[in-house]
Coordinates of C-alpha atoms in Angstrom, one line a residue:
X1 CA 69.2 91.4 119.8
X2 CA 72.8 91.8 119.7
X3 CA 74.2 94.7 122.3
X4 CA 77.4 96.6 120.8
X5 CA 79.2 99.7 121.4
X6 CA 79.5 101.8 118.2
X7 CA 82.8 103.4 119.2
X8 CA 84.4 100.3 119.7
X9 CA 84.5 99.5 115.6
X10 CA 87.8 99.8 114.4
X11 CA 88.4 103.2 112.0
X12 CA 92.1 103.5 111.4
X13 CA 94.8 101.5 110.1
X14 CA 97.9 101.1 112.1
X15 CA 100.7 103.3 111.7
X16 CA 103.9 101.9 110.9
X17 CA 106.5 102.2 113.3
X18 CA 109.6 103.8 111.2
X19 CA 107.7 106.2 108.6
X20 CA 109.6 105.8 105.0
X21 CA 110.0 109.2 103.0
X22 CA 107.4 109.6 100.1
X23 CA 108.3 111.1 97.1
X24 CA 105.1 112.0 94.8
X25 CA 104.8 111.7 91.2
X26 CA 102.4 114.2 89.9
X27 CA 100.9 117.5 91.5
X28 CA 97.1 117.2 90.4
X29 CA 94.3 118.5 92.8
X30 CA 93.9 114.9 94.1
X31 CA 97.5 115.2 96.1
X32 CA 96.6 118.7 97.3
X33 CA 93.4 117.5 98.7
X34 CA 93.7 114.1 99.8
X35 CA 97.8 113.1 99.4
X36 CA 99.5 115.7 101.6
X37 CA 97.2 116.1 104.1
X38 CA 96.9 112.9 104.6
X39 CA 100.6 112.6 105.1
X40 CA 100.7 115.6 107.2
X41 CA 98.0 114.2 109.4
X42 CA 100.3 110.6 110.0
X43 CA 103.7 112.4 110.1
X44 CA 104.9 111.1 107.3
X45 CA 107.4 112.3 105.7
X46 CA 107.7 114.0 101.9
X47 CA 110.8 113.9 100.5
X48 CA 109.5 115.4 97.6
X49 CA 107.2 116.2 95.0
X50 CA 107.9 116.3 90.6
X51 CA 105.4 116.7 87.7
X52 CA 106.2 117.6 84.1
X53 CA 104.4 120.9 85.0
X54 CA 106.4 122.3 86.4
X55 CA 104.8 125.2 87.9
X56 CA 102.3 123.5 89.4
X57 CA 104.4 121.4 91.2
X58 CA 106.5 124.5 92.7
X59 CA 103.4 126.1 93.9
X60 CA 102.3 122.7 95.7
X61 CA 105.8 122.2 97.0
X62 CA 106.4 125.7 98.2
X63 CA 102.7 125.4 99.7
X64 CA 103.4 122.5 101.5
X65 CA 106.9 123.0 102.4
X66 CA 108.3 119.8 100.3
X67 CA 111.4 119.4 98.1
X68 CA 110.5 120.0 94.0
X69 CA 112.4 117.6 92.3
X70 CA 113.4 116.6 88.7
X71 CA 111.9 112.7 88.0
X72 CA 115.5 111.7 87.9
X73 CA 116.2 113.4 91.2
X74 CA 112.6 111.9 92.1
X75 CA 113.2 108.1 91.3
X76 CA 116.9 108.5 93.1
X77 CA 115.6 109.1 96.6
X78 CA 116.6 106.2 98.9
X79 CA 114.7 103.9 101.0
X80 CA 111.5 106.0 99.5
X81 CA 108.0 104.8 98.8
X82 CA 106.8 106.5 95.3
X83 CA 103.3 107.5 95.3
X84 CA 102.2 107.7 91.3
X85 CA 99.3 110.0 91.7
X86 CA 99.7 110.2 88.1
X87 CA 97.0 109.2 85.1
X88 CA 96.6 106.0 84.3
X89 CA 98.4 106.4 80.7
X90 CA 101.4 107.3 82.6
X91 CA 101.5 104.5 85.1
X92 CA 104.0 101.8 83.4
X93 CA 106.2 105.0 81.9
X94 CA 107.2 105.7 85.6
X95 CA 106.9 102.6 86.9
X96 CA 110.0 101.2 84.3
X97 CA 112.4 104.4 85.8
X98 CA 111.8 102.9 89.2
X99 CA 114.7 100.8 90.8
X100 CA 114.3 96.9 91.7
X101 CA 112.3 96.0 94.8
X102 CA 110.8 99.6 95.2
X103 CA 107.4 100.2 97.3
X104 CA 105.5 101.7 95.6
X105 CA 101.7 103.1 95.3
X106 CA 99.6 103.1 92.1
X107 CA 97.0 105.7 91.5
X108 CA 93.8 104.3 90.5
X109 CA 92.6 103.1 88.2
X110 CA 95.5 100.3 87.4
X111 CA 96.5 101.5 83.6
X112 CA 93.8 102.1 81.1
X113 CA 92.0 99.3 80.5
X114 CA 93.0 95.1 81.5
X115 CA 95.9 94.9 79.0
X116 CA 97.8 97.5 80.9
X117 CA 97.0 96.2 84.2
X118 CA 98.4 93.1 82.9
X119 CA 101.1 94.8 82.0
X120 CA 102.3 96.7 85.1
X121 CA 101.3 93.1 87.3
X122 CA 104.1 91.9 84.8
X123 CA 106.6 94.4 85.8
X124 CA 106.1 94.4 89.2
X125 CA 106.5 91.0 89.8
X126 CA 109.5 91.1 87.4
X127 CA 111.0 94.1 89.3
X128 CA 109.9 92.8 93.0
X129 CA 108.3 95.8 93.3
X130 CA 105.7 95.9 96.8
X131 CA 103.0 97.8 94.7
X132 CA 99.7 98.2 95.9
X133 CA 97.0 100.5 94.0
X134 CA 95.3 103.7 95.6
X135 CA 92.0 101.8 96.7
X136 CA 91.8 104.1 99.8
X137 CA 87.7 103.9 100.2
X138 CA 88.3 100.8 101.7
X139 CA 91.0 102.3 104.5
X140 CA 88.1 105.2 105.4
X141 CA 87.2 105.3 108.6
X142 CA 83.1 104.4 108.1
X143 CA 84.3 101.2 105.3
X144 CA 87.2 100.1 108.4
X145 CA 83.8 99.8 111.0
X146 CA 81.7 98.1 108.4
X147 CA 84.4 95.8 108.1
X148 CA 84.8 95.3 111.6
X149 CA 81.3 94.8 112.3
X150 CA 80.8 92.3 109.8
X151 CA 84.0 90.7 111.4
X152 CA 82.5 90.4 114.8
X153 CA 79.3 88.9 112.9
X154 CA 76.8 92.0 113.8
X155 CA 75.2 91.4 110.7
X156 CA 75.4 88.1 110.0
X157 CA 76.4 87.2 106.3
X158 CA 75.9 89.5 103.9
X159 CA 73.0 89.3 101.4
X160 CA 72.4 92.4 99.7
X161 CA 74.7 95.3 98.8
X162 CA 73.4 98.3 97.2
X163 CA 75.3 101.7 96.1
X164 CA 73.2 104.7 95.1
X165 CA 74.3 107.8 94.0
X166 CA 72.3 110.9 92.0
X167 CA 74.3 114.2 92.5
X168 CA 76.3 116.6 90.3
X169 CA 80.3 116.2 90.1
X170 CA 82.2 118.4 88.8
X171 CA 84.3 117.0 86.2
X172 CA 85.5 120.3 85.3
X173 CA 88.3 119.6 88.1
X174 CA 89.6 116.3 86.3
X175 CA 90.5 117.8 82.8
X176 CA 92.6 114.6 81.7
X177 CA 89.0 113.1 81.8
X178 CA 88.3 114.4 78.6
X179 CA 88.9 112.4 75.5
X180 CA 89.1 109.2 77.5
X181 CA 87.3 106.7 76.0
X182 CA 86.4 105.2 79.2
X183 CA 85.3 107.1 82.4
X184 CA 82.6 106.3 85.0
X185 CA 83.5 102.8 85.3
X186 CA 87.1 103.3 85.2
X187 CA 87.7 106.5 87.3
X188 CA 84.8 106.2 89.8
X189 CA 82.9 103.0 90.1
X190 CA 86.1 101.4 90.3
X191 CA 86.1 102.2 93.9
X192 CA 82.6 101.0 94.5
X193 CA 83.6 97.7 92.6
X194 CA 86.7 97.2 94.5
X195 CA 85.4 97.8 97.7
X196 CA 82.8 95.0 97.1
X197 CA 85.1 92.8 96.4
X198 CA 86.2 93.8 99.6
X199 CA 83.5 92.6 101.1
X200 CA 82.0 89.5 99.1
X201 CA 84.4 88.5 96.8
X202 CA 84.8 88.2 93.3
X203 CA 81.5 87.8 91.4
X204 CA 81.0 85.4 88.4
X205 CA 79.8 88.1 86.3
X206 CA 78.5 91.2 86.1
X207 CA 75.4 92.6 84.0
X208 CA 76.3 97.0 83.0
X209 CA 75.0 99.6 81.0
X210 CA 77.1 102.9 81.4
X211 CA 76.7 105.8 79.2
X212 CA 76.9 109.4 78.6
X213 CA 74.6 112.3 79.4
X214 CA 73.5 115.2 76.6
X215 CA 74.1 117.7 79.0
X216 CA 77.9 116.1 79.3
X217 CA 80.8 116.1 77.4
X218 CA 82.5 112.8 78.8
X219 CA 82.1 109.2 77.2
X220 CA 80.1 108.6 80.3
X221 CA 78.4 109.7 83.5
X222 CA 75.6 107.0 84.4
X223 CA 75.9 103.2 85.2
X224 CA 73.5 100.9 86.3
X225 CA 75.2 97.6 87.2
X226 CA 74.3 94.1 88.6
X227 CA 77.0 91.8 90.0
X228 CA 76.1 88.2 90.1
X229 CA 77.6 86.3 93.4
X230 CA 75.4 83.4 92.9
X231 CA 72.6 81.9 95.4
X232 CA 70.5 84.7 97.6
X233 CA 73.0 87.4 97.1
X234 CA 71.9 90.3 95.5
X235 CA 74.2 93.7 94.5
X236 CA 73.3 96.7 92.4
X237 CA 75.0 99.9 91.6
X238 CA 72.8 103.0 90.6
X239 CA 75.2 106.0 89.4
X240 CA 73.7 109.5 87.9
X241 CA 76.3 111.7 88.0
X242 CA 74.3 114.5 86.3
X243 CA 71.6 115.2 88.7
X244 CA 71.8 118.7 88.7
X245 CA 68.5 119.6 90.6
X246 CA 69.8 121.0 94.0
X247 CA 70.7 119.0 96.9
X248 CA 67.1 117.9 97.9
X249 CA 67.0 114.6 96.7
X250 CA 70.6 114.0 96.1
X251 CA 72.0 110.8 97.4
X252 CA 75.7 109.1 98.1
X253 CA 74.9 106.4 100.1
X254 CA 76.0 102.1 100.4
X255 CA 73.9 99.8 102.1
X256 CA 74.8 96.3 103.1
X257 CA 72.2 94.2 104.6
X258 CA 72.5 91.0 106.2
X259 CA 70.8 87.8 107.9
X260 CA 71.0 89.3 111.1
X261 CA 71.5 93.5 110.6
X262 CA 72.4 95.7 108.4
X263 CA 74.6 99.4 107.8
X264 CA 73.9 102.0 106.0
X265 CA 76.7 104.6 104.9
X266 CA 76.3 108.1 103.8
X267 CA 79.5 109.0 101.4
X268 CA 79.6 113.0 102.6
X269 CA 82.8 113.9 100.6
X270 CA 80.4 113.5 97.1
X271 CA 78.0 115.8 98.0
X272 CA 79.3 119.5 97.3
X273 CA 82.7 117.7 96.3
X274 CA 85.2 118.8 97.1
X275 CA 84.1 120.4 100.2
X276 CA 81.8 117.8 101.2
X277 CA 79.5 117.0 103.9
X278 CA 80.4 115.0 106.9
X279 CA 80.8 110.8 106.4
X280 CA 77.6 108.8 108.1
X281 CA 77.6 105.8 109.4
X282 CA 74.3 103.8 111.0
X283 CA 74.2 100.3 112.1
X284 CA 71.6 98.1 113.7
X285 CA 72.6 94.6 115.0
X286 CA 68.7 93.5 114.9
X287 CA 66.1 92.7 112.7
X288 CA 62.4 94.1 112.5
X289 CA 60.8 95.4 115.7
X290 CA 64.2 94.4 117.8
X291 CA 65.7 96.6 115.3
X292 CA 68.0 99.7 116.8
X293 CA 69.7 101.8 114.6
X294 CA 72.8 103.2 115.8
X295 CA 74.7 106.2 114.6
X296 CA 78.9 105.0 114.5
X297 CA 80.7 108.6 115.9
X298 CA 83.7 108.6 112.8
X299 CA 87.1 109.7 113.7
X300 CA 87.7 110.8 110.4
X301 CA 86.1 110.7 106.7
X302 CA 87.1 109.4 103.1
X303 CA 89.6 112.3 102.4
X304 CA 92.2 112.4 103.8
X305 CA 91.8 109.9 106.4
X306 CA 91.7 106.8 103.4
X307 CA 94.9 108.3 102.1
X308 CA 97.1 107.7 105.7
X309 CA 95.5 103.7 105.7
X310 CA 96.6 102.8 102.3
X311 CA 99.7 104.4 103.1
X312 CA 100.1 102.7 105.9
X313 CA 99.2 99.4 105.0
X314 CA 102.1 99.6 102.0
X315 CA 105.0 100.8 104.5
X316 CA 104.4 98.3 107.2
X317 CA 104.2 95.4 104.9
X318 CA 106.8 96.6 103.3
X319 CA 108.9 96.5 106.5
X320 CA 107.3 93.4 107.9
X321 CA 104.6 94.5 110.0
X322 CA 101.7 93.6 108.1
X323 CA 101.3 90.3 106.6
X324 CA 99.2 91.2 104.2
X325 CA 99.2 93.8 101.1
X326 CA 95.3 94.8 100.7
X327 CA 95.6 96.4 97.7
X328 CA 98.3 94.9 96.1
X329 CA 98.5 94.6 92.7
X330 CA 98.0 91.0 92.4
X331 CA 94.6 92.1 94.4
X332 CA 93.6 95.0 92.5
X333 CA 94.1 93.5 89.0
X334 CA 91.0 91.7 90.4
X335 CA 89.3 94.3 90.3
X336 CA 90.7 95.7 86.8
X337 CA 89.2 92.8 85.3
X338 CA 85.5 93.0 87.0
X339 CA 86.1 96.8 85.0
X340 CA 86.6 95.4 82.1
X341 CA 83.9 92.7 82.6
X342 CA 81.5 95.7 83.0
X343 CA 82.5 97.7 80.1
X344 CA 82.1 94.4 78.1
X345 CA 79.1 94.2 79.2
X346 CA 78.1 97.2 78.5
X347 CA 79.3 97.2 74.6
X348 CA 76.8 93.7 74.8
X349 CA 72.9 94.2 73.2
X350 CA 70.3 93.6 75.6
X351 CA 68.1 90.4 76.1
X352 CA 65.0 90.9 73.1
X353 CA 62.2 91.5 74.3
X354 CA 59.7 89.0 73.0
X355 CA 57.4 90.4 70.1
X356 CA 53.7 90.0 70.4
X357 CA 52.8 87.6 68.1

């Protein structure tokens, strides 16, 4: 049995030592909630805030006590990072007013489909942008300690990785959503998808079915995935975003088991979202009757805590102080195509079923 303390597992990213000002493209509910409070929380500095509506970016600006600017004033701030919390259509549009060799920080997911992600990886590397894309789950304080512990080899190598979810979300808060011919997959999963590849790597393929519910609206709420890593790995995804039955038997959880221990991590923010329940992380370093499940105490949870680490990793690379970009875009279109993998997939009939004969 392995001994460890829990508290010791690293939770935050480093903060880089001379903060850059951020200016933020695009006022949606996503940069009230996660952005600026994560900003707040690191001391970073906002030199402002612009959206083409115009009222709501006033009311965040005057809320959070940022300058409103014009997207020409926006793009003219020196020495800033740009953080395009902006939907995915509007990615490249912004993206070509930047100047050469910006920083800059992508909201997820990375253009619409693989085409576009193509697309803005060709401009950024034509326009030596640093651009990384908004994959914060994997800077949240429990994801950081998973990480860590499968570092210090507390689990051994990993062998099975399982997300389930079965709750209600409440799309009504991401209007853009509607029309969109792809949703669950793009908007959501993605996270689950990258942060995998996080952890094991890219897959060789992917087996998906996503689809909408008659109770919903959107193209789709439900996917049921299988990623294939080859030999005795196995990875599923279970996602029912329609489970509108109370909280009882509601569920956000990742598990990642393997030859030696496993975790298991309660996503608290998508229960009740936005408000949330507290993050949980459990560990044990042990297998069967040696096995002692620990909880990991978290200094933070997915919002806003994510938002500071993916912030932080951009700025201090770009100044030198990280060697590596995590979610850069060369990275993340990685994980664009493993999207568009799954939506193939998905558009794919099934294997027949033999007839009796």
């Amino acid at each position: 049995m392995t001994s460890f303390d829990p508290a010791s597992l690293i939770q935050a990213w480093p903060l880089p030592t001379a903060p850059r000002p951020i200016v933020i493209i695009g006022a949606g509910g996503i940069v009230n909630d996660a952005h600026l409070p994560a900003y707040a929380l690191a001391g970073f500095p906002v030199a402002g805030i612009f959206d083409r509506d115009v009222g709501r970016a006033k009311a965040l600006a005057e809320q959070w006590g940022v300058p409103l600017r014009t997207l020409d004033e926006a793009v003219a701030v020196r020495d800033a990072v740009f953080d395009l919390a902006t939907p995915p259509a509007a990615h490249l549009e912004i993206m070509r007013r930047l100047p050469k060799g910006a920083t800059v920080l992508i909201q997820k997911p990375m253009g619409r489909d693989l085409d576009e992600a193509t697309a803005i990886l060709k401009l950024a590397r034509e326009r030596q942008f640093n651009a990384a894309v908004n994959f914060q789950l994997r800077f949240s304080p429990m994801m950081l300690a998973v990480r860590d512990a499968l570092a210090r080899g507390l689990l051994g190598r990993l062998v099975d990785v399982e997300m389930h979810l079965n709750l209600v979300t409440p799309w009504h808060l991401f209007p853009f959503l509607k029309g969109m011919s792809r949703v669950e997959i793009a908007v959501h999963s993605i996270h689950y998808l990258d942060l995998i590849r996080a952890m094991l790597g890219n897959p060789a393929g992917i087996h998906a079915r996503t689809l909408g519910h008659p109770g919903n609206e959107l193209a789709q709420t439900r996917t049921s995935a299988i990623l294939d890593f080859g030999g005795d790995v196995r990875c599923t995804l279970s996602i029912n975003h329609d489970h509108d039955f109370g909280r009882k038997f509601q569920d956000a959880s990742f598990r990642f088991e393997g030859d030696q221990g496993a975790a298991s991590v309660k996503l608290g923010l998508l229960l009740n979202y936005p408000e949330g329940e507290p993050d949980e992380l459990w560990i044990t370093a042990a297998r069967g009757a040696a096995a002692d499940w620990q909880q990991v105490p978290l200094a933070g949870g997915w919002f806003p805590h994510a938002f500071a680490g993916v912030m932080s990793n951009l700025q201090r690379f770009a100044a030198g102080e990280d060697e590596t970009l995590v979610t850069s875009v060369e990275d993340a279109w990685h994980t664009m195509a493993l999207v568009e993998a799954a939506f193939r997939s998905a558009a794919e009939p099934a294997t027949p079923v033999p007839k009796q004969p």
